[in-house]
Amino acid sequence: MKIHEYQARELLSNFGIPVPGGQMIESEAGAYAAFHAATNGMKTPLAVVKAQVFAGGRGKAGFVKLVKTTEEAAKATAFMLGNRMKSPQTPADGLEVKKILVARAADIAPRSGGGTEEFYLAVTTDRKTRRNILIASREGGVEIEQIAHDRPEAIIKEPLHPVLGLQGFQARNVAYKLGFKGKHVGQASKIMQSLAKLFIEKDCTLAEINPLIITAGTPEKPEGEVIAIDAKFSFDENGLFRHPELVSLADHSEENAAEIRAQEFGLSYVALDGTIGCLVNGAGLAMATMDIVKLHGGEPANFLDVGGSASEEAVTEAFSIILRDPAVKGVLVNIFGGIMKCDIIAQGIINAATKHRNADGTLGFKVPLVVRLEGTNVEAGRKLLKEAQGKIPTMQAATDLTDAAQRVCAAK
Ligand code: GDP
Ligand code: MN
């Protein structure tokens, strides 16, 4: 699960990491008050208007804009709400922007030798070493993937201790390696330790600050200070039950609608690009089913695991999710009845087939449906399906998994 930058900033702030203040708005009209609030007390008002979408690369795409007046803020807001944001991290046709962050702009200190003082900082899990690690670079702000690829030596990696987290000496070491000096060493180290703590406490899969910056000096703070001006988080969905405060931050309008519906019915569903819909019980069997579909020349349209004990309603819902995808040319039902009983599944199939409404308003399944049942109550299940054949003319019973895959792949 992801959250927006404006929420991420609040989370950083809760963990003591300094971020400039700001406000989320959803209309051009909101820009005026938000600009005033963000620039309150600034001698030369300067705010930054930022599109809130689940993708980076906004800066280069023109969806992060520095503005000096309320009019400029409103204009930038209108532009972002009225155009799709396209970057290498978005689908080709871009993303619709519905939320905008108007924040106090930071004055980034220049770096001796050129550029500005922008750093990269992240905590994630390193599968190779099987540890959580801090990743840091002096070259923040731009595409970190590119730097990691071209010049891996520019990336610093520091493992977190499994129990103690990121320790003070480790953070200070990294701060020195990044080139921080004086008061900034302590500030940067504290931020690193807080980010590591946040990562663990909130069950993150990624906690990223890019860029972390040093602000330009002011009369009150001549040496400037280390702060975060952009952040990105991903949370482990399996840990969400421990974090009701995070669940409420989810923005469902930015996620795949079918995947959300599936979640509500306790189904594990992942949309894929192929044409063969798969309805299976158990993740292992679902994977094997996808493999055998591919072996016979088909491409799965989805991964769908109805779980070990799905109800008739869940099975009906699973069908309607699969069949709502216009790319689906055939459906393969592959059920091994263990805890799940085959007659329940059969009843679910019959219900779904008789109740399913197609996009053109007609009832019933149009695409070929291949069913392979085995296990508990299989005889009762097969009998039910046989009796219902008249109501489901596109249904075929398969004798085994290979037979099922061959039949359904003939539909693609
Ligand atoms: P991203 O491109 O989606 O990652 O958006 P960011 O928030 O990281 O902004 C991209 C770049 O815009 C940053 O690397 C900065 O160079 C610049 N930027 C963003 N916010 C500010 C700000 O408050 N002040 C200044 N001077 N530059 C900013
Ligand atoms: Mn960024």
CSV table of C-alpha atoms and ligand atoms in Angstrom, one decimal:
chain,number,residue,atom,x,y,z
A,1,MET,CA,0.0,0.0,0.0
A,2,LYS,CA,1.2,3.5,-0.9
A,3,ILE,CA,0.4,6.9,0.5
A,4,HIS,CA,0.6,10.4,-1.0
A,5,GLU,CA,3.5,12.7,-0.4
A,6,TYR,CA,1.4,15.1,1.7
A,7,GLN,CA,0.6,12.2,4.0
A,8,ALA,CA,4.2,10.9,3.9
A,9,ARG,CA,5.4,14.4,5.1
A,10,GLU,CA,3.1,14.2,8.1
A,11,LEU,CA,4.4,10.8,8.9
A,12,LEU,CA,8.0,12.1,8.8
A,13,SER,CA,7.0,15.0,11.0
A,14,ASN,CA,5.4,12.6,13.5
A,15,PHE,CA,8.8,10.9,13.8
A,16,GLY,CA,10.6,14.2,14.3
A,17,ILE,CA,12.0,14.6,10.8
A,18,PRO,CA,11.8,18.2,9.7
A,19,VAL,CA,9.7,19.0,6.6
A,20,PRO,CA,8.3,22.3,5.4
A,21,GLY,CA,4.7,23.0,6.2
A,22,GLY,CA,2.0,22.6,3.5
A,23,GLN,CA,-1.6,21.8,2.7
A,24,MET,CA,-3.4,19.4,0.4
A,25,ILE,CA,-6.0,21.0,-1.9
A,26,GLU,CA,-8.4,19.6,-4.5
A,27,SER,CA,-9.4,22.6,-6.5
A,28,GLU,CA,-7.9,25.8,-8.0
A,29,ALA,CA,-10.0,27.8,-5.6
A,30,GLY,CA,-8.1,26.3,-2.7
A,31,ALA,CA,-4.7,27.5,-4.0
A,32,TYR,CA,-5.1,31.1,-2.7
A,33,ALA,CA,-5.5,30.3,1.0
A,34,ALA,CA,-3.0,27.4,0.8
A,35,PHE,CA,-0.4,29.7,-0.7
A,36,HIS,CA,-0.9,32.3,2.1
A,37,ALA,CA,-0.7,29.6,4.8
A,38,ALA,CA,2.4,28.1,3.2
A,39,THR,CA,4.3,31.4,2.8
A,40,ASN,CA,3.2,32.9,6.1
A,41,GLY,CA,6.0,35.2,7.4
A,42,MET,CA,8.3,34.8,4.4
A,43,LYS,CA,10.0,38.1,3.3
A,44,THR,CA,9.9,36.9,-0.3
A,45,PRO,CA,7.0,34.5,-0.5
A,46,LEU,CA,7.8,31.3,-2.3
A,47,ALA,CA,5.8,28.1,-2.4
A,48,VAL,CA,6.0,24.8,-4.2
A,49,VAL,CA,2.9,23.3,-6.0
A,50,LYS,CA,3.2,19.5,-6.3
A,51,ALA,CA,0.9,17.0,-8.0
A,52,GLN,CA,0.0,14.1,-5.6
A,53,VAL,CA,0.1,10.9,-7.6
A,54,PHE,CA,1.6,7.5,-6.9
A,55,ALA,CA,4.6,8.1,-9.2
A,56,GLY,CA,7.9,10.0,-9.1
A,57,GLY,CA,9.6,12.0,-11.9
A,58,ARG,CA,7.1,14.8,-11.3
A,59,GLY,CA,9.9,17.5,-11.3
A,60,LYS,CA,11.0,16.8,-14.8
A,61,ALA,CA,7.4,16.4,-16.0
A,62,GLY,CA,6.5,19.9,-14.9
A,63,PHE,CA,4.3,18.7,-12.0
A,64,VAL,CA,6.5,20.3,-9.3
A,65,LYS,CA,6.4,24.1,-9.7
A,66,LEU,CA,7.9,26.9,-7.6
A,67,VAL,CA,5.5,29.9,-7.4
A,68,LYS,CA,5.8,33.4,-6.1
A,69,THR,CA,2.2,34.6,-6.0
A,70,THR,CA,-1.3,33.4,-5.3
A,71,GLU,CA,-2.0,33.8,-9.0
A,72,GLU,CA,0.9,31.6,-10.0
A,73,ALA,CA,-0.1,29.0,-7.4
A,74,ALA,CA,-3.7,28.9,-8.8
A,75,LYS,CA,-2.4,28.7,-12.4
A,76,ALA,CA,0.0,25.8,-11.5
A,77,THR,CA,-2.8,24.0,-9.7
A,78,ALA,CA,-5.2,24.4,-12.6
A,79,PHE,CA,-2.6,23.1,-15.0
A,80,MET,CA,-1.9,20.0,-12.9
A,81,LEU,CA,-5.6,19.2,-12.3
A,82,GLY,CA,-6.3,19.6,-16.0
A,83,ASN,CA,-3.5,17.5,-17.4
A,84,ARG,CA,-2.3,14.0,-17.0
A,85,MET,CA,1.1,13.5,-15.4
A,86,LYS,CA,3.4,11.5,-17.6
A,87,SER,CA,6.9,10.3,-16.5
A,88,PRO,CA,8.9,7.1,-16.9
A,89,GLN,CA,7.2,5.9,-13.8
A,90,THR,CA,3.6,6.3,-15.0
A,91,PRO,CA,1.6,4.3,-17.6
A,92,ALA,CA,2.1,5.7,-21.2
A,93,ASP,CA,-1.1,7.7,-21.0
A,94,GLY,CA,-0.1,9.2,-17.6
A,95,LEU,CA,-2.0,9.6,-14.4
A,96,GLU,CA,-5.0,11.9,-13.6
A,97,VAL,CA,-4.1,14.4,-10.8
A,98,LYS,CA,-6.8,14.9,-8.2
A,99,LYS,CA,-4.8,16.2,-5.3
A,100,ILE,CA,-2.3,19.0,-5.0
A,101,LEU,CA,0.2,19.8,-2.3
A,102,VAL,CA,1.0,23.5,-1.7
A,103,ALA,CA,4.0,23.7,0.6
A,104,ARG,CA,6.4,26.3,1.8
A,105,ALA,CA,9.3,26.2,-0.6
A,106,ALA,CA,12.8,25.4,0.7
A,107,ASP,CA,15.8,27.4,-0.3
A,108,ILE,CA,18.4,24.7,-1.2
A,109,ALA,CA,22.0,25.5,-0.4
A,110,PRO,CA,24.4,25.5,-3.4
A,111,ARG,CA,27.0,22.8,-3.3
A,112,SER,CA,30.6,23.8,-3.6
A,113,GLY,CA,31.8,22.4,-7.0
A,114,GLY,CA,28.3,22.9,-8.5
A,115,GLY,CA,24.7,21.8,-8.1
A,116,THR,CA,22.7,22.0,-4.9
A,117,GLU,CA,22.8,20.1,-1.6
A,118,GLU,CA,20.4,17.3,-2.4
A,119,PHE,CA,20.8,13.8,-1.0
A,120,TYR,CA,19.0,10.4,-1.3
A,121,LEU,CA,18.0,8.4,1.7
A,122,ALA,CA,16.0,5.2,2.0
A,123,VAL,CA,15.4,2.2,4.1
A,124,THR,CA,14.3,-1.0,2.5
A,125,THR,CA,14.8,-4.8,2.7
A,126,ASP,CA,17.8,-6.2,0.9
A,127,ARG,CA,16.9,-9.7,-0.3
A,128,LYS,CA,20.6,-10.6,-1.0
A,129,THR,CA,21.8,-10.0,2.6
A,130,ARG,CA,18.4,-10.7,4.1
A,131,ARG,CA,18.6,-7.5,6.2
A,132,ASN,CA,16.9,-4.2,6.2
A,133,ILE,CA,19.3,-1.6,4.9
A,134,LEU,CA,19.8,2.1,4.8
A,135,ILE,CA,20.7,3.3,1.3
A,136,ALA,CA,22.1,6.8,0.9
A,137,SER,CA,23.7,8.9,-1.8
A,138,ARG,CA,25.2,12.3,-2.1
A,139,GLU,CA,23.5,12.5,-5.5
A,140,GLY,CA,19.8,12.9,-4.6
A,141,GLY,CA,17.0,14.6,-6.4
A,142,VAL,CA,17.5,12.8,-9.7
A,143,GLU,CA,16.9,9.2,-10.8
A,144,ILE,CA,18.6,7.1,-8.2
A,145,GLU,CA,18.1,3.9,-10.3
A,146,GLN,CA,20.2,5.5,-13.0
A,147,ILE,CA,23.0,6.3,-10.6
A,148,ALA,CA,22.9,2.9,-9.0
A,149,HIS,CA,23.3,1.4,-12.4
A,150,ASP,CA,25.9,3.7,-13.8
A,151,ARG,CA,28.0,4.4,-10.7
A,152,PRO,CA,27.2,1.9,-8.0
A,153,GLU,CA,30.1,3.3,-5.9
A,154,ALA,CA,28.0,6.5,-5.4
A,155,ILE,CA,25.5,4.5,-3.3
A,156,ILE,CA,26.2,3.8,0.3
A,157,LYS,CA,24.6,0.8,2.0
A,158,GLU,CA,24.4,0.2,5.7
A,159,PRO,CA,22.6,-2.8,7.2
A,160,LEU,CA,20.2,-2.2,10.2
A,161,HIS,CA,20.8,-4.4,13.2
A,162,PRO,CA,17.9,-6.8,13.5
A,163,VAL,CA,17.2,-5.8,17.1
A,164,LEU,CA,18.9,-2.4,17.6
A,165,GLY,CA,18.0,-0.9,14.3
A,166,LEU,CA,20.3,1.8,12.8
A,167,GLN,CA,22.8,2.6,15.6
A,168,GLY,CA,24.1,6.1,16.2
A,169,PHE,CA,27.7,5.3,15.1
A,170,GLN,CA,26.4,3.8,11.8
A,171,ALA,CA,24.3,6.9,11.0
A,172,ARG,CA,27.2,9.2,11.8
A,173,ASN,CA,29.5,7.2,9.6
A,174,VAL,CA,27.1,7.4,6.7
A,175,ALA,CA,26.6,11.2,7.3
A,176,TYR,CA,30.4,11.7,7.1
A,177,LYS,CA,30.6,9.6,3.9
A,178,LEU,CA,27.8,11.7,2.4
A,179,GLY,CA,30.0,14.8,3.1
A,180,PHE,CA,27.9,16.4,5.9
A,181,LYS,CA,29.9,18.8,8.1
A,182,GLY,CA,29.5,20.5,11.5
A,183,LYS,CA,25.9,20.6,12.9
A,184,HIS,CA,24.6,18.9,9.8
A,185,VAL,CA,26.2,15.6,10.8
A,186,GLY,CA,24.1,15.3,13.9
A,187,GLN,CA,20.9,16.5,12.1
A,188,ALA,CA,21.4,14.0,9.2
A,189,SER,CA,22.2,11.1,11.5
A,190,LYS,CA,19.1,11.8,13.6
A,191,ILE,CA,17.0,11.8,10.4
A,192,MET,CA,18.5,8.5,9.3
A,193,GLN,CA,17.8,6.9,12.7
A,194,SER,CA,14.3,8.2,12.7
A,195,LEU,CA,13.6,6.9,9.2
A,196,ALA,CA,14.9,3.5,10.2
A,197,LYS,CA,12.7,3.5,13.3
A,198,LEU,CA,9.7,4.6,11.2
A,199,PHE,CA,10.4,1.8,8.7
A,200,ILE,CA,10.3,-0.8,11.4
A,201,GLU,CA,7.4,0.5,13.4
A,202,LYS,CA,5.1,1.0,10.5
A,203,ASP,CA,5.9,-2.2,8.7
A,204,CYS,CA,7.2,-0.5,5.6
A,205,THR,CA,8.7,-2.2,2.5
A,206,LEU,CA,10.1,1.2,1.5
A,207,ALA,CA,10.7,4.5,3.4
A,208,GLU,CA,12.4,7.0,1.1
A,209,ILE,CA,13.4,10.7,1.3
A,210,ASN,CA,14.4,12.1,-2.0
A,211,PRO,CA,15.7,14.7,-1.8
A,212,LEU,CA,17.0,15.3,1.7
A,213,ILE,CA,18.5,18.8,1.5
A,214,ILE,CA,20.6,21.4,3.3
A,215,THR,CA,18.8,24.7,3.3
A,216,ALA,CA,20.6,27.9,2.4
A,217,GLY,CA,21.7,30.0,5.4
A,218,THR,CA,19.6,32.7,6.9
A,219,PRO,CA,20.4,35.4,9.5
A,220,GLU,CA,18.8,33.3,12.2
A,221,LYS,CA,20.4,30.0,11.0
A,222,PRO,CA,23.5,31.0,9.1
A,223,GLU,CA,24.6,27.4,8.5
A,224,GLY,CA,21.2,26.2,7.3
A,225,GLU,CA,19.7,22.9,8.3
A,226,VAL,CA,19.0,19.4,7.0
A,227,ILE,CA,15.4,18.7,6.1
A,228,ALA,CA,13.3,16.5,3.9
A,229,ILE,CA,11.3,17.9,0.9
A,230,ASP,CA,9.9,14.8,-0.7
A,231,ALA,CA,9.1,11.3,0.6
A,232,LYS,CA,7.6,8.1,-0.6
A,233,PHE,CA,6.4,5.1,1.5
A,234,SER,CA,5.2,1.6,0.7
A,235,PHE,CA,3.7,-0.5,3.5
A,236,ASP,CA,3.5,-4.3,3.8
A,237,GLU,CA,-0.2,-5.1,3.3
A,238,ASN,CA,0.2,-8.2,5.5
A,239,GLY,CA,1.1,-5.9,8.4
A,240,LEU,CA,-1.8,-3.4,7.9
A,241,PHE,CA,-4.0,-5.1,10.5
A,242,ARG,CA,-1.6,-3.7,13.1
A,243,HIS,CA,-1.9,-0.2,11.7
A,244,PRO,CA,-5.5,1.1,11.5
A,245,GLU,CA,-4.0,4.6,11.3
A,246,LEU,CA,-2.4,3.7,8.0
A,247,VAL,CA,-5.4,1.9,6.5
A,248,SER,CA,-7.3,5.2,6.8
A,249,LEU,CA,-4.7,6.9,4.6
A,250,ALA,CA,-5.3,4.6,1.6
A,251,ASP,CA,-6.5,6.4,-1.5
A,252,HIS,CA,-8.6,3.8,-3.2
A,253,SER,CA,-9.2,6.0,-6.2
A,254,GLU,CA,-5.5,5.5,-7.1
A,255,GLU,CA,-5.6,1.7,-7.0
A,256,ASN,CA,-7.0,-1.0,-9.3
A,257,ALA,CA,-10.7,-1.0,-8.6
A,258,ALA,CA,-11.0,-4.8,-9.2
A,259,GLU,CA,-8.2,-5.5,-6.8
A,260,ILE,CA,-10.0,-3.5,-4.1
A,261,ARG,CA,-13.3,-5.3,-4.6
A,262,ALA,CA,-11.5,-8.6,-4.5
A,263,GLN,CA,-9.9,-7.7,-1.2
A,264,GLU,CA,-13.3,-6.9,0.3
A,265,PHE,CA,-14.4,-10.5,-0.5
A,266,GLY,CA,-11.3,-12.1,0.8
A,267,LEU,CA,-10.0,-12.9,-2.6
A,268,SER,CA,-6.4,-12.5,-3.7
A,269,TYR,CA,-6.5,-11.0,-7.1
A,270,VAL,CA,-3.9,-9.5,-9.3
A,271,ALA,CA,-4.8,-8.3,-12.8
A,272,LEU,CA,-2.5,-9.4,-15.6
A,273,ASP,CA,-2.3,-8.7,-19.3
A,274,GLY,CA,-3.5,-12.0,-20.9
A,275,THR,CA,-6.8,-13.3,-22.1
A,276,ILE,CA,-7.4,-16.4,-20.0
A,277,GLY,CA,-9.2,-15.8,-16.7
A,278,CYS,CA,-8.3,-18.1,-13.9
A,279,LEU,CA,-10.3,-19.0,-10.8
A,280,VAL,CA,-8.4,-21.2,-8.5
A,281,ASN,CA,-8.2,-22.1,-4.8
A,282,GLY,CA,-4.8,-21.8,-3.1
A,283,ALA,CA,-1.9,-19.7,-4.2
A,284,GLY,CA,0.3,-22.7,-5.2
A,285,LEU,CA,-2.4,-24.1,-7.4
A,286,ALA,CA,-3.0,-20.7,-8.9
A,287,MET,CA,0.6,-20.4,-9.8
A,288,ALA,CA,0.7,-23.9,-11.3
A,289,THR,CA,-2.5,-23.1,-13.2
A,290,MET,CA,-0.9,-20.0,-14.7
A,291,ASP,CA,2.2,-22.1,-15.7
A,292,ILE,CA,0.1,-24.7,-17.4
A,293,VAL,CA,-2.0,-22.1,-19.3
A,294,LYS,CA,1.3,-20.6,-20.5
A,295,LEU,CA,2.7,-24.0,-21.4
A,296,HIS,CA,-0.3,-24.5,-23.7
A,297,GLY,CA,0.2,-21.2,-25.4
A,298,GLY,CA,-2.2,-19.0,-23.4
A,299,GLU,CA,-1.6,-15.9,-21.3
A,300,PRO,CA,-3.3,-15.6,-17.9
A,301,ALA,CA,-5.6,-12.5,-17.5
A,302,ASN,CA,-5.2,-12.6,-13.8
A,303,PHE,CA,-4.0,-14.4,-10.7
A,304,LEU,CA,-7.0,-15.2,-8.5
A,305,ASP,CA,-7.0,-17.3,-5.4
A,306,VAL,CA,-10.4,-17.7,-3.8
A,307,GLY,CA,-8.8,-19.1,-0.7
A,308,GLY,CA,-9.3,-22.3,1.2
A,309,SER,CA,-12.8,-21.6,2.5
A,310,ALA,CA,-14.5,-19.3,0.0
A,311,SER,CA,-18.3,-18.8,0.3
A,312,GLU,CA,-20.7,-19.0,-2.6
A,313,GLU,CA,-20.9,-15.2,-2.6
A,314,ALA,CA,-17.1,-14.9,-2.9
A,315,VAL,CA,-17.1,-17.3,-5.9
A,316,THR,CA,-19.8,-15.3,-7.6
A,317,GLU,CA,-17.9,-12.1,-7.0
A,318,ALA,CA,-14.7,-13.8,-8.3
A,319,PHE,CA,-16.5,-14.5,-11.6
A,320,SER,CA,-17.9,-11.1,-12.0
A,321,ILE,CA,-14.4,-9.6,-11.4
A,322,ILE,CA,-12.8,-11.9,-14.0
A,323,LEU,CA,-15.6,-11.3,-16.6
A,324,ARG,CA,-15.6,-7.5,-16.1
A,325,ASP,CA,-12.2,-7.5,-17.8
A,326,PRO,CA,-13.0,-7.1,-21.5
A,327,ALA,CA,-9.7,-8.9,-22.5
A,328,VAL,CA,-10.9,-12.2,-21.1
A,329,LYS,CA,-11.6,-14.7,-23.9
A,330,GLY,CA,-12.0,-17.8,-21.7
A,331,VAL,CA,-12.2,-18.8,-18.1
A,332,LEU,CA,-10.5,-21.7,-16.4
A,333,VAL,CA,-11.8,-22.9,-13.0
A,334,ASN,CA,-9.4,-25.2,-11.3
A,335,ILE,CA,-10.5,-26.3,-7.9
A,336,PHE,CA,-9.0,-28.8,-5.6
A,337,GLY,CA,-11.6,-29.5,-2.9
A,338,GLY,CA,-9.8,-29.9,0.5
A,339,ILE,CA,-11.3,-27.6,3.1
A,340,MET,CA,-13.3,-26.2,0.2
A,341,LYS,CA,-16.1,-28.5,-1.0
A,342,CYS,CA,-16.6,-29.1,-4.7
A,343,ASP,CA,-20.4,-28.8,-4.5
A,344,ILE,CA,-20.1,-25.3,-3.0
A,345,ILE,CA,-17.9,-24.2,-5.8
A,346,ALA,CA,-20.2,-25.8,-8.4
A,347,GLN,CA,-23.2,-23.9,-6.8
A,348,GLY,CA,-21.1,-20.7,-7.0
A,349,ILE,CA,-20.4,-21.3,-10.7
A,350,ILE,CA,-24.1,-21.9,-11.4
A,351,ASN,CA,-25.2,-18.8,-9.5
A,352,ALA,CA,-22.6,-16.7,-11.1
A,353,ALA,CA,-23.4,-18.0,-14.6
A,354,THR,CA,-27.1,-17.4,-14.2
A,355,LYS,CA,-26.8,-14.0,-12.5
A,356,HIS,CA,-23.8,-12.6,-14.4
A,357,ARG,CA,-24.8,-9.6,-16.5
A,358,ASN,CA,-22.7,-8.8,-19.5
A,359,ALA,CA,-21.7,-5.3,-20.5
A,360,ASP,CA,-24.4,-5.3,-23.2
A,361,GLY,CA,-27.1,-6.1,-20.5
A,362,THR,CA,-27.5,-9.8,-21.4
A,363,LEU,CA,-27.4,-12.5,-18.7
A,364,GLY,CA,-25.1,-15.5,-18.5
A,365,PHE,CA,-21.6,-16.4,-19.5
A,366,LYS,CA,-20.6,-15.7,-23.1
A,367,VAL,CA,-17.0,-16.9,-23.1
A,368,PRO,CA,-16.0,-20.5,-22.9
A,369,LEU,CA,-15.8,-21.8,-19.3
A,370,VAL,CA,-13.7,-24.8,-18.6
A,371,VAL,CA,-14.1,-26.5,-15.2
A,372,ARG,CA,-11.8,-28.9,-13.5
A,373,LEU,CA,-12.9,-30.1,-10.1
A,374,GLU,CA,-11.2,-32.7,-7.8
A,375,GLY,CA,-11.4,-33.6,-4.2
A,376,THR,CA,-14.0,-33.4,-1.4
A,377,ASN,CA,-17.6,-33.8,-2.7
A,378,VAL,CA,-16.5,-33.9,-6.3
A,379,GLU,CA,-19.3,-36.3,-7.3
A,380,ALA,CA,-21.9,-34.0,-5.9
A,381,GLY,CA,-20.2,-31.0,-7.6
A,382,ARG,CA,-20.1,-32.7,-11.0
A,383,LYS,CA,-23.7,-33.7,-10.7
A,384,LEU,CA,-24.8,-30.2,-10.0
A,385,LEU,CA,-22.8,-28.9,-13.0
A,386,LYS,CA,-24.2,-31.5,-15.3
A,387,GLU,CA,-27.8,-30.7,-14.3
A,388,ALA,CA,-27.0,-27.0,-15.0
A,389,GLN,CA,-25.4,-27.5,-18.4
A,390,GLY,CA,-28.5,-26.2,-20.1
A,391,LYS,CA,-28.2,-22.9,-18.2
A,392,ILE,CA,-24.5,-22.6,-18.9
A,393,PRO,CA,-24.0,-23.6,-22.6
A,394,THR,CA,-20.4,-22.4,-22.8
A,395,MET,CA,-19.3,-24.7,-19.9
A,396,GLN,CA,-17.1,-27.7,-20.5
A,397,ALA,CA,-16.0,-30.2,-17.9
A,398,ALA,CA,-12.3,-31.2,-18.1
A,399,THR,CA,-11.0,-34.6,-17.2
A,400,ASP,CA,-7.6,-33.3,-15.8
A,401,LEU,CA,-5.5,-30.2,-15.7
A,402,THR,CA,-3.8,-30.7,-19.1
A,403,ASP,CA,-7.1,-31.3,-20.7
A,404,ALA,CA,-8.5,-28.2,-19.0
A,405,ALA,CA,-5.6,-26.0,-20.1
A,406,GLN,CA,-5.8,-27.2,-23.7
A,407,ARG,CA,-9.5,-26.6,-23.8
A,408,VAL,CA,-9.4,-23.1,-22.4
A,409,CYS,CA,-6.3,-22.1,-24.5
A,410,ALA,CA,-8.3,-23.0,-27.6
A,411,ALA,CA,-10.5,-20.0,-26.7
A,412,LYS,CA,-7.8,-17.3,-26.8
B,1,GDP,P1,9.8,14.2,-7.9
B,1,GDP,O1,10.5,14.7,-9.1
B,1,GDP,O2,8.5,13.6,-8.2
B,1,GDP,O3,10.7,13.2,-7.1
B,1,GDP,O4,9.5,15.5,-7.0
B,1,GDP,P2,10.4,16.2,-5.9
B,1,GDP,O5,9.6,16.7,-4.8
B,1,GDP,O6,11.6,15.4,-5.4
B,1,GDP,O7,11.0,17.5,-6.7
B,1,GDP,C1,11.9,17.4,-7.7
B,1,GDP,C2,12.9,18.4,-7.7
B,1,GDP,O8,12.3,19.7,-7.6
B,1,GDP,C3,13.8,18.4,-6.4
B,1,GDP,O9,14.9,17.5,-6.6
B,1,GDP,C4,14.3,19.8,-6.3
B,1,GDP,O10,15.4,20.0,-7.1
B,1,GDP,C5,13.1,20.6,-6.8
B,1,GDP,N1,12.3,21.1,-5.7
B,1,GDP,C6,11.2,20.4,-5.1
B,1,GDP,N2,10.8,21.2,-4.0
B,1,GDP,C7,11.6,22.3,-3.9
B,1,GDP,C8,11.6,23.4,-3.1
B,1,GDP,O11,10.8,23.5,-2.1
B,1,GDP,N3,12.6,24.3,-3.3
B,1,GDP,C9,13.5,24.2,-4.3
B,1,GDP,N4,14.4,25.2,-4.5
B,1,GDP,N5,13.4,23.2,-5.2
B,1,GDP,C10,12.5,22.2,-5.0
B,2,MN,MN,11.6,13.2,-5.3
